[in-house]
mmCIF file of C-alpha atoms in Angstrom:
data_model
loop_
_atom_site.group_PDB
_atom_site.id
_atom_site.type_symbol
_atom_site.label_atom_id
_atom_site.label_comp_id
_atom_site.label_asym_id
_atom_site.label_seq_id
_atom_site.Cartn_x
_atom_site.Cartn_y
_atom_site.Cartn_z
ATOM 1 C CA MET A 5 -31.075 -7.514 -11.054
ATOM 2 C CA GLN A 6 -27.295 -7.941 -10.859
ATOM 3 C CA ASN A 7 -26.780 -5.518 -13.764
ATOM 4 C CA ASP A 8 -28.667 -2.926 -11.792
ATOM 5 C CA PHE A 9 -26.232 -3.394 -8.885
ATOM 6 C CA PHE A 10 -23.276 -2.507 -11.246
ATOM 7 C CA GLN A 11 -25.186 0.491 -12.550
ATOM 8 C CA ARG A 12 -25.657 1.721 -8.974
ATOM 9 C CA THR A 13 -22.170 1.133 -7.861
ATOM 10 C CA GLY A 14 -20.252 2.019 -10.994
ATOM 11 C CA ALA A 15 -16.511 1.660 -11.243
ATOM 12 C CA MET A 16 -15.934 1.033 -7.550
ATOM 13 C CA ALA A 17 -17.181 -2.519 -8.145
ATOM 14 C CA LEU A 18 -14.531 -3.131 -10.733
ATOM 15 C CA GLY A 19 -13.416 -6.396 -9.185
ATOM 16 C CA SER A 20 -16.878 -7.770 -8.879
ATOM 17 C CA ARG A 21 -17.709 -6.673 -12.399
ATOM 18 C CA LEU A 22 -14.574 -8.439 -13.753
ATOM 19 C CA ARG A 23 -15.284 -11.600 -11.711
ATOM 20 C CA GLN A 24 -18.848 -11.685 -13.264
ATOM 21 C CA THR A 25 -17.428 -11.495 -16.787
ATOM 22 C CA SER A 26 -14.683 -13.973 -15.886
ATOM 23 C CA ASP A 27 -17.415 -16.456 -14.512
ATOM 24 C CA ARG A 28 -19.462 -15.972 -17.636
ATOM 25 C CA LEU A 29 -16.506 -16.666 -19.945
ATOM 26 C CA THR A 30 -15.484 -19.710 -17.914
ATOM 27 C CA GLN A 31 -18.931 -21.298 -18.261
ATOM 28 C CA GLU A 32 -18.800 -20.523 -21.981
ATOM 29 C CA ALA A 33 -15.374 -22.084 -22.248
ATOM 30 C CA ALA A 34 -16.479 -25.313 -20.568
ATOM 31 C CA LYS A 35 -19.231 -25.699 -23.204
ATOM 32 C CA ILE A 36 -16.756 -24.919 -25.977
ATOM 33 C CA TYR A 37 -14.475 -27.635 -24.943
ATOM 34 C CA GLN A 38 -17.462 -29.996 -24.984
ATOM 35 C CA LEU A 39 -18.228 -28.819 -28.498
ATOM 36 C CA TYR A 40 -14.777 -30.184 -29.638
ATOM 37 C CA GLY A 41 -15.050 -33.373 -27.675
ATOM 38 C CA LEU A 42 -12.451 -32.239 -25.065
ATOM 39 C CA GLU A 43 -12.894 -33.163 -21.429
ATOM 40 C CA ILE A 44 -10.859 -30.234 -20.173
ATOM 41 C CA GLU A 45 -11.432 -27.863 -17.350
ATOM 42 C CA PRO A 46 -11.148 -24.172 -18.356
ATOM 43 C CA ARG A 47 -8.819 -23.391 -15.487
ATOM 44 C CA TRP A 48 -6.347 -26.005 -16.817
ATOM 45 C CA PHE A 49 -5.825 -24.096 -20.091
ATOM 46 C CA PRO A 50 -2.744 -21.986 -19.116
ATOM 47 C CA VAL A 51 -0.857 -25.120 -17.941
ATOM 48 C CA LEU A 52 -2.088 -27.256 -20.777
ATOM 49 C CA TYR A 53 -1.263 -24.660 -23.464
ATOM 50 C CA THR A 54 2.149 -24.029 -22.008
ATOM 51 C CA LEU A 55 3.087 -27.592 -21.978
ATOM 52 C CA SER A 56 1.857 -28.062 -25.455
ATOM 53 C CA GLN A 57 4.423 -25.490 -26.506
ATOM 54 C CA GLN A 58 7.239 -26.877 -24.424
ATOM 55 C CA ASP A 59 6.717 -30.114 -22.578
ATOM 56 C CA ASN A 60 8.535 -31.372 -19.568
ATOM 57 C CA GLN A 61 8.534 -28.369 -17.306
ATOM 58 C CA SER A 62 8.826 -27.988 -13.572
ATOM 59 C CA VAL A 63 6.038 -26.641 -11.482
ATOM 60 C CA ALA A 64 8.121 -23.605 -10.808
ATOM 61 C CA GLN A 65 8.709 -22.967 -14.503
ATOM 62 C CA LEU A 66 4.976 -23.235 -15.226
ATOM 63 C CA ALA A 67 4.173 -20.782 -12.461
ATOM 64 C CA VAL A 68 6.465 -18.214 -13.880
ATOM 65 C CA SER A 69 5.243 -18.739 -17.394
ATOM 66 C CA ILE A 70 1.694 -18.293 -16.609
ATOM 67 C CA GLY A 71 1.889 -15.810 -13.750
ATOM 68 C CA HIS A 72 0.298 -18.019 -11.142
ATOM 69 C CA SER A 73 1.502 -19.063 -7.777
ATOM 70 C CA GLN A 74 3.230 -22.367 -7.426
ATOM 71 C CA ALA A 75 0.506 -23.517 -4.994
ATOM 72 C CA SER A 76 -2.123 -22.784 -7.679
ATOM 73 C CA VAL A 77 -0.163 -24.519 -10.480
ATOM 74 C CA SER A 78 0.450 -27.527 -8.139
ATOM 75 C CA GLN A 79 -3.382 -27.813 -7.563
ATOM 76 C CA ILE A 80 -4.067 -27.617 -11.294
ATOM 77 C CA VAL A 81 -1.431 -30.170 -11.983
ATOM 78 C CA LYS A 82 -2.775 -32.486 -9.380
ATOM 79 C CA GLU A 83 -6.332 -32.225 -10.933
ATOM 80 C CA MET A 84 -4.913 -32.918 -14.402
ATOM 81 C CA GLN A 85 -2.908 -35.896 -13.143
ATOM 82 C CA GLY A 86 -5.992 -37.305 -11.487
ATOM 83 C CA ARG A 87 -7.809 -37.131 -14.946
ATOM 84 C CA GLY A 88 -4.824 -38.716 -16.791
ATOM 85 C CA TYR A 89 -3.768 -35.557 -18.638
ATOM 86 C CA VAL A 90 -0.218 -35.220 -17.352
ATOM 87 C CA HIS A 91 2.514 -37.351 -15.793
ATOM 88 C CA VAL A 92 4.327 -36.068 -12.691
ATOM 89 C CA ALA A 93 7.776 -37.149 -11.551
ATOM 90 C CA LYS A 94 10.728 -35.861 -9.585
ATOM 91 C CA SER A 95 13.556 -34.463 -11.541
ATOM 92 C CA ALA A 96 16.533 -36.811 -11.980
ATOM 93 C CA ASP A 97 18.906 -33.865 -11.515
ATOM 94 C CA ASP A 98 17.088 -32.247 -8.585
ATOM 95 C CA GLY A 99 14.779 -34.201 -6.312
ATOM 96 C CA ARG A 100 13.167 -30.873 -5.115
ATOM 97 C CA LYS A 101 11.786 -30.240 -8.516
ATOM 98 C CA THR A 102 8.475 -31.701 -9.849
ATOM 99 C CA ILE A 103 8.540 -32.305 -13.590
ATOM 100 C CA VAL A 104 5.251 -32.219 -15.460
ATOM 101 C CA THR A 105 4.816 -33.972 -18.826
ATOM 102 C CA LEU A 106 1.738 -34.351 -21.106
ATOM 103 C CA SER A 107 0.288 -37.813 -21.177
ATOM 104 C CA GLU A 108 -0.307 -39.866 -24.314
ATOM 105 C CA LYS A 109 -3.935 -39.237 -23.905
ATOM 106 C CA THR A 110 -3.352 -35.473 -23.988
ATOM 107 C CA GLN A 111 -0.950 -35.770 -26.960
ATOM 108 C CA GLN A 112 -3.727 -37.427 -28.990
ATOM 109 C CA GLN A 113 -6.143 -34.559 -28.167
ATOM 110 C CA LEU A 114 -3.755 -31.817 -29.144
ATOM 111 C CA PRO A 115 -4.943 -31.471 -32.718
ATOM 112 C CA LEU A 116 -8.497 -31.013 -31.449
ATOM 113 C CA LEU A 117 -7.221 -28.432 -28.966
ATOM 114 C CA GLN A 118 -5.378 -26.630 -31.671
ATOM 115 C CA GLU A 119 -8.500 -26.425 -33.834
ATOM 116 C CA GLN A 120 -10.450 -25.067 -30.901
ATOM 117 C CA ILE A 121 -7.726 -22.517 -30.035
ATOM 118 C CA ALA A 122 -7.728 -21.278 -33.661
ATOM 119 C CA ASP A 123 -11.529 -21.002 -33.841
ATOM 120 C CA VAL A 124 -11.745 -19.147 -30.498
ATOM 121 C CA ALA A 125 -8.893 -16.805 -31.465
ATOM 122 C CA GLN A 126 -10.915 -15.789 -34.595
ATOM 123 C CA VAL A 127 -14.050 -15.215 -32.507
ATOM 124 C CA VAL A 128 -12.219 -13.109 -30.086
ATOM 125 C CA ASP A 129 -10.646 -11.014 -32.812
ATOM 126 C CA VAL A 130 -14.146 -10.344 -34.238
ATOM 127 C CA LEU A 131 -15.459 -9.458 -30.705
ATOM 128 C CA LEU A 132 -12.630 -7.033 -30.018
ATOM 129 C CA GLY A 133 -13.151 -5.468 -33.499
ATOM 130 C CA GLN A 134 -16.813 -4.891 -32.679
ATOM 131 C CA MET A 135 -16.057 -3.174 -29.379
ATOM 132 C CA GLN A 136 -15.586 0.562 -29.022
ATOM 133 C CA HIS A 137 -12.862 -0.120 -26.442
ATOM 134 C CA ASN A 138 -10.278 -2.739 -26.767
ATOM 135 C CA ILE A 139 -10.603 -4.670 -23.513
ATOM 136 C CA TRP A 140 -7.436 -6.639 -23.998
ATOM 137 C CA GLN A 141 -5.373 -3.570 -24.292
ATOM 138 C CA ALA A 142 -7.277 -2.029 -21.378
ATOM 139 C CA LEU A 143 -6.425 -5.061 -19.192
ATOM 140 C CA ASP A 144 -2.815 -4.703 -20.030
ATOM 141 C CA GLU A 145 -2.936 -1.037 -19.012
ATOM 142 C CA LEU A 146 -4.729 -1.951 -15.756
ATOM 143 C CA ASP A 147 -2.111 -4.554 -14.924
ATOM 144 C CA TYR A 148 0.676 -2.033 -15.688
ATOM 145 C CA LEU A 149 -0.847 0.576 -13.432
ATOM 146 C CA LEU A 150 -1.493 -1.926 -10.639
ATOM 147 C CA ASP A 151 2.178 -3.062 -10.862
ATOM 148 C CA GLN A 152 3.138 0.583 -10.268
ATOM 149 C CA GLN A 153 0.920 0.830 -7.230
ATOM 150 C CA SER A 154 -1.558 -1.721 -5.846
ATOM 151 C CA MET A 155 -5.227 -1.033 -5.265
ATOM 152 C CA LEU A 156 -4.492 -1.490 -1.570
ATOM 153 C CA ALA A 157 -1.861 1.233 -1.619
ATOM 154 C CA ARG A 158 -4.001 3.519 -3.785
ATOM 155 C CA THR A 159 -7.015 3.107 -1.441
ATOM 156 C CA SER A 160 -4.853 3.691 1.652
ATOM 157 C CA ARG A 161 -3.560 6.848 0.065
ATOM 158 C CA GLN A 162 -7.082 8.004 -0.844
ATOM 159 C CA ARG A 163 -8.301 7.292 2.672
ATOM 160 C CA LYS A 164 -5.420 9.315 4.158
ATOM 161 C CA GLN A 165 -6.222 12.244 1.859
ATOM 162 C CA ARG A 166 -9.861 12.083 2.747
ATOM 163 C CA GLU A 167 -9.316 11.987 6.421
ATOM 164 C CA SER A 168 -6.498 14.569 6.392
ATOM 165 C CA GLY A 169 -9.146 16.907 5.046
ATOM 166 C CA ARG A 170 -10.824 16.689 8.453
ATOM 167 C CA VAL A 171 -7.644 17.825 10.132
ATOM 168 C CA GLU A 172 -7.393 21.368 11.262
ATOM 169 C CA ILE A 173 -4.214 22.997 12.441
ATOM 170 C CA VAL A 174 -4.711 25.792 14.967
ATOM 171 C CA ALA A 175 -2.664 27.963 17.293
ATOM 172 C CA TYR A 176 -2.303 26.935 20.838
ATOM 173 C CA GLU A 177 -4.749 28.398 23.419
ATOM 174 C CA GLU A 178 -4.956 27.916 27.163
ATOM 175 C CA SER A 179 -7.905 25.561 26.653
ATOM 176 C CA TYR A 180 -5.510 23.086 24.981
ATOM 177 C CA HIS A 181 -3.155 22.959 27.958
ATOM 178 C CA ASP A 182 -4.326 19.545 29.176
ATOM 179 C CA SER A 183 -4.328 18.027 25.625
ATOM 180 C CA PHE A 184 -0.862 19.396 24.856
ATOM 181 C CA ARG A 185 0.443 17.824 28.035
ATOM 182 C CA ARG A 186 -1.393 14.526 27.502
ATOM 183 C CA LEU A 187 -0.367 14.000 23.880
ATOM 184 C CA ASN A 188 3.286 14.568 24.791
ATOM 185 C CA GLN A 189 3.392 12.524 27.900
ATOM 186 C CA GLU A 190 1.525 9.594 26.056
ATOM 187 C CA TRP A 191 4.287 9.243 23.388
ATOM 188 C CA ILE A 192 7.221 9.851 25.724
ATOM 189 C CA THR A 193 6.204 7.308 28.300
ATOM 190 C CA THR A 194 5.498 4.797 25.519
ATOM 191 C CA TYR A 195 9.212 4.747 24.593
ATOM 192 C CA PHE A 196 11.147 6.598 27.299
ATOM 193 C CA THR A 197 10.831 8.255 30.758
ATOM 194 C CA MET A 198 9.686 11.771 31.377
ATOM 195 C CA GLU A 199 12.557 14.078 32.308
ATOM 196 C CA ALA A 200 12.777 17.377 34.204
ATOM 197 C CA ALA A 201 12.898 19.396 30.996
ATOM 198 C CA ASP A 202 9.641 17.639 29.854
ATOM 199 C CA TYR A 203 7.823 18.691 32.962
ATOM 200 C CA GLN A 204 9.031 22.192 32.694
ATOM 201 C CA ALA A 205 7.780 22.603 29.059
ATOM 202 C CA LEU A 206 4.568 20.616 29.437
ATOM 203 C CA ASP A 207 3.493 22.179 32.734
ATOM 204 C CA HIS A 208 4.418 25.781 31.774
ATOM 205 C CA PRO A 209 4.152 25.960 27.946
ATOM 206 C CA TYR A 210 3.384 29.646 27.810
ATOM 207 C CA GLU A 211 6.339 30.639 29.983
ATOM 208 C CA LYS A 212 8.901 28.098 28.555
ATOM 209 C CA ILE A 213 7.833 28.119 24.885
ATOM 210 C CA ILE A 214 5.478 30.936 23.809
ATOM 211 C CA GLN A 215 6.703 33.855 25.894
ATOM 212 C CA PRO A 216 10.411 33.539 24.803
ATOM 213 C CA GLY A 217 9.213 33.879 21.145
ATOM 214 C CA GLY A 218 8.195 30.352 20.207
ATOM 215 C CA CYS A 219 4.867 28.965 19.376
ATOM 216 C CA ILE A 220 2.651 25.789 19.720
ATOM 217 C CA LEU A 221 0.288 24.336 17.069
ATOM 218 C CA MET A 222 -2.435 21.918 17.684
ATOM 219 C CA ALA A 223 -3.936 19.449 15.254
ATOM 220 C CA LEU A 224 -7.679 18.888 15.592
ATOM 221 C CA TYR A 225 -9.579 15.973 14.020
ATOM 222 C CA ASP A 226 -13.316 16.623 13.993
ATOM 223 C CA GLY A 227 -12.643 19.178 16.760
ATOM 224 C CA GLU A 228 -10.666 16.828 18.997
ATOM 225 C CA ALA A 229 -6.962 17.526 19.699
ATOM 226 C CA VAL A 230 -5.073 14.638 18.293
ATOM 227 C CA GLY A 231 -1.666 16.135 17.667
ATOM 228 C CA THR A 232 0.725 19.004 18.594
ATOM 229 C CA CYS A 233 4.040 20.455 17.719
ATOM 230 C CA ALA A 234 6.061 23.373 19.095
ATOM 231 C CA LEU A 235 8.696 25.771 17.870
ATOM 232 C CA LEU A 236 11.247 26.973 20.472
ATOM 233 C CA LYS A 237 13.252 30.106 19.693
ATOM 234 C CA MET A 238 17.084 29.389 19.872
ATOM 235 C CA ASP A 239 18.093 32.735 18.429
ATOM 236 C CA ASP A 240 16.639 35.255 15.878
ATOM 237 C CA GLU A 241 17.152 32.953 12.876
ATOM 238 C CA THR A 242 17.044 29.412 14.517
ATOM 239 C CA TYR A 243 14.058 27.648 15.959
ATOM 240 C CA GLU A 244 13.771 24.149 17.378
ATOM 241 C CA LEU A 245 11.008 21.907 16.304
ATOM 242 C CA ALA A 246 10.033 20.104 19.525
ATOM 243 C CA LYS A 247 7.173 18.422 21.421
ATOM 244 C CA MET A 248 5.738 16.818 18.238
ATOM 245 C CA ALA A 249 3.178 14.225 19.265
ATOM 246 C CA VAL A 250 0.268 12.460 17.513
ATOM 247 C CA SER A 251 -2.265 10.314 19.292
ATOM 248 C CA PRO A 252 -2.035 6.675 18.285
ATOM 249 C CA ARG A 253 -5.758 6.812 17.561
ATOM 250 C CA ALA A 254 -5.119 9.424 14.772
ATOM 251 C CA GLN A 255 -2.031 7.879 13.145
ATOM 252 C CA GLY A 256 -2.457 7.154 9.436
ATOM 253 C CA ARG A 257 -4.326 10.361 8.811
ATOM 254 C CA HIS A 258 -1.320 12.473 7.795
ATOM 255 C CA VAL A 259 -1.541 14.470 11.097
ATOM 256 C CA GLY A 260 2.229 14.454 11.533
ATOM 257 C CA TRP A 261 2.859 15.564 8.032
ATOM 258 C CA LEU A 262 0.349 18.398 8.263
ATOM 259 C CA LEU A 263 1.818 19.520 11.535
ATOM 260 C CA GLY A 264 5.229 19.449 10.174
ATOM 261 C CA GLN A 265 4.393 21.488 7.117
ATOM 262 C CA ALA A 266 2.463 23.974 9.280
ATOM 263 C CA VAL A 267 5.223 24.458 11.799
ATOM 264 C CA LEU A 268 7.810 25.021 9.057
ATOM 265 C CA GLU A 269 5.641 27.646 7.440
ATOM 266 C CA LYS A 270 5.313 29.206 10.906
ATOM 267 C CA ALA A 271 8.984 29.202 11.377
ATOM 268 C CA LYS A 272 9.332 31.165 8.104
ATOM 269 C CA GLN A 273 6.766 33.713 9.220
ATOM 270 C CA LEU A 274 8.844 34.144 12.424
ATOM 271 C CA GLY A 275 11.954 34.929 10.428
ATOM 272 C CA ALA A 276 13.734 31.634 10.885
ATOM 273 C CA THR A 277 16.324 30.487 8.382
ATOM 274 C CA THR A 278 17.013 27.147 10.140
ATOM 275 C CA VAL A 279 14.852 24.714 12.051
ATOM 276 C CA TYR A 280 16.665 22.246 14.312
ATOM 277 C CA LEU A 281 15.333 19.182 16.082
ATOM 278 C CA GLU A 282 16.408 16.368 18.441
ATOM 279 C CA SER A 283 14.997 12.837 18.327
ATOM 280 C CA ASN A 284 15.843 9.150 18.799
ATOM 281 C CA THR A 285 16.532 6.607 15.965
ATOM 282 C CA ILE A 286 14.209 3.972 17.403
ATOM 283 C CA LEU A 287 11.363 6.419 16.424
ATOM 284 C CA LYS A 288 11.553 5.144 12.812
ATOM 285 C CA PRO A 289 8.212 6.689 11.601
ATOM 286 C CA ALA A 290 9.190 10.066 13.079
ATOM 287 C CA ILE A 291 12.698 10.025 11.477
ATOM 288 C CA SER A 292 11.124 9.057 8.217
ATOM 289 C CA LEU A 293 8.769 11.997 8.498
ATOM 290 C CA TYR A 294 11.599 14.390 9.286
ATOM 291 C CA HIS A 295 13.449 13.212 6.137
ATOM 292 C CA LYS A 296 10.414 13.834 4.105
ATOM 293 C CA LEU A 297 10.090 17.329 5.557
ATOM 294 C CA GLY A 298 13.596 18.018 4.310
ATOM 295 C CA PHE A 299 15.633 17.589 7.516
ATOM 296 C CA GLU A 300 19.186 16.187 7.403
ATOM 297 C CA ARG A 301 21.284 14.789 10.148
ATOM 298 C CA VAL A 302 23.839 17.071 11.865
ATOM 299 C CA LYS A 303 26.018 17.119 14.907
ATOM 300 C CA GLY A 304 24.505 19.798 17.150
ATOM 301 C CA PRO A 305 25.136 21.047 20.723
ATOM 302 C CA ALA A 306 24.737 18.859 23.765
ATOM 303 C CA SER A 307 21.084 17.923 24.420
ATOM 304 C CA PRO A 308 19.409 18.373 27.756
ATOM 305 C CA TYR A 309 17.501 15.105 27.077
ATOM 306 C CA LYS A 310 18.950 11.736 27.786
ATOM 307 C CA ARG A 311 16.828 10.130 25.074
ATOM 308 C CA CYS A 312 18.246 12.190 22.266
ATOM 309 C CA ASN A 313 20.638 10.296 19.909
ATOM 310 C CA ILE A 314 20.097 12.172 16.708
ATOM 311 C CA GLN A 315 20.012 15.782 15.686
ATOM 312 C CA MET A 316 18.780 17.157 12.476
ATOM 313 C CA LYS A 317 18.196 20.512 10.824
ATOM 314 C CA ARG A 318 16.312 21.972 7.817
ATOM 315 C CA ILE A 319 17.530 25.113 5.994
ATOM 316 C CA LEU A 320 14.503 27.217 5.037
#
């Protein structure tokens, strides 16, 4: 049974559950209109009621008033016009506007419609009074919350949180040498050209990064190396965040954010008071990440990399 389905799925089937109730109420509404001798389609009601309160409105005005798209309102108006419930004409002042007016046929049925509205309003009030939870207020709350953040955005965030729980940040070992090189070369060659300084660091990470006092972190997703980031020692209190790379296959899983947080924490452990970095402004997601991590733009020393056009630092 369909009710069993909703008992099994619970609140995650909210949309389907609301649609089922909406379909049920729509079928009931059609029968109620017949009870009053009204040949009205339930989906017309928002447009019909709005025009009964203020006639001669444009499609755009109606769309704003009832919270529908103009395309949806245009389709409803077309159906109502075909059944003789409204007249449609271009505005005398602006030919781009379509003005909708109730027909004489509809005007004659308005008293019956008002009776039906009053009776249904009483029925709904009684229903709401019999309910433990006021669904009308709950729907207002739901709309408010979805206006703050859509279901899509909320689900995307939840997915990232779940998947980020499968990301492990570990210290570099020799077994990660090929992954460290591959991840960096992959992103560099996507946007730029490998330079001599790149080859030195990627071919000899222990000698060029770790031995002078820096470190390298690796991000593992289900055990696979999908990201990396390094700290290069500049002096006793300053380290450079460098060689951050995340595989395109792992993007959207907060890997960069987790690496950035981990490398800043590591910098503190190493005694750093400042972390410096170099990047390029065409890397918009990366620049956005650095800002979220607390970095601010500065004018630093000359860079050994041709691709660098922005320098940033974070005070720890």
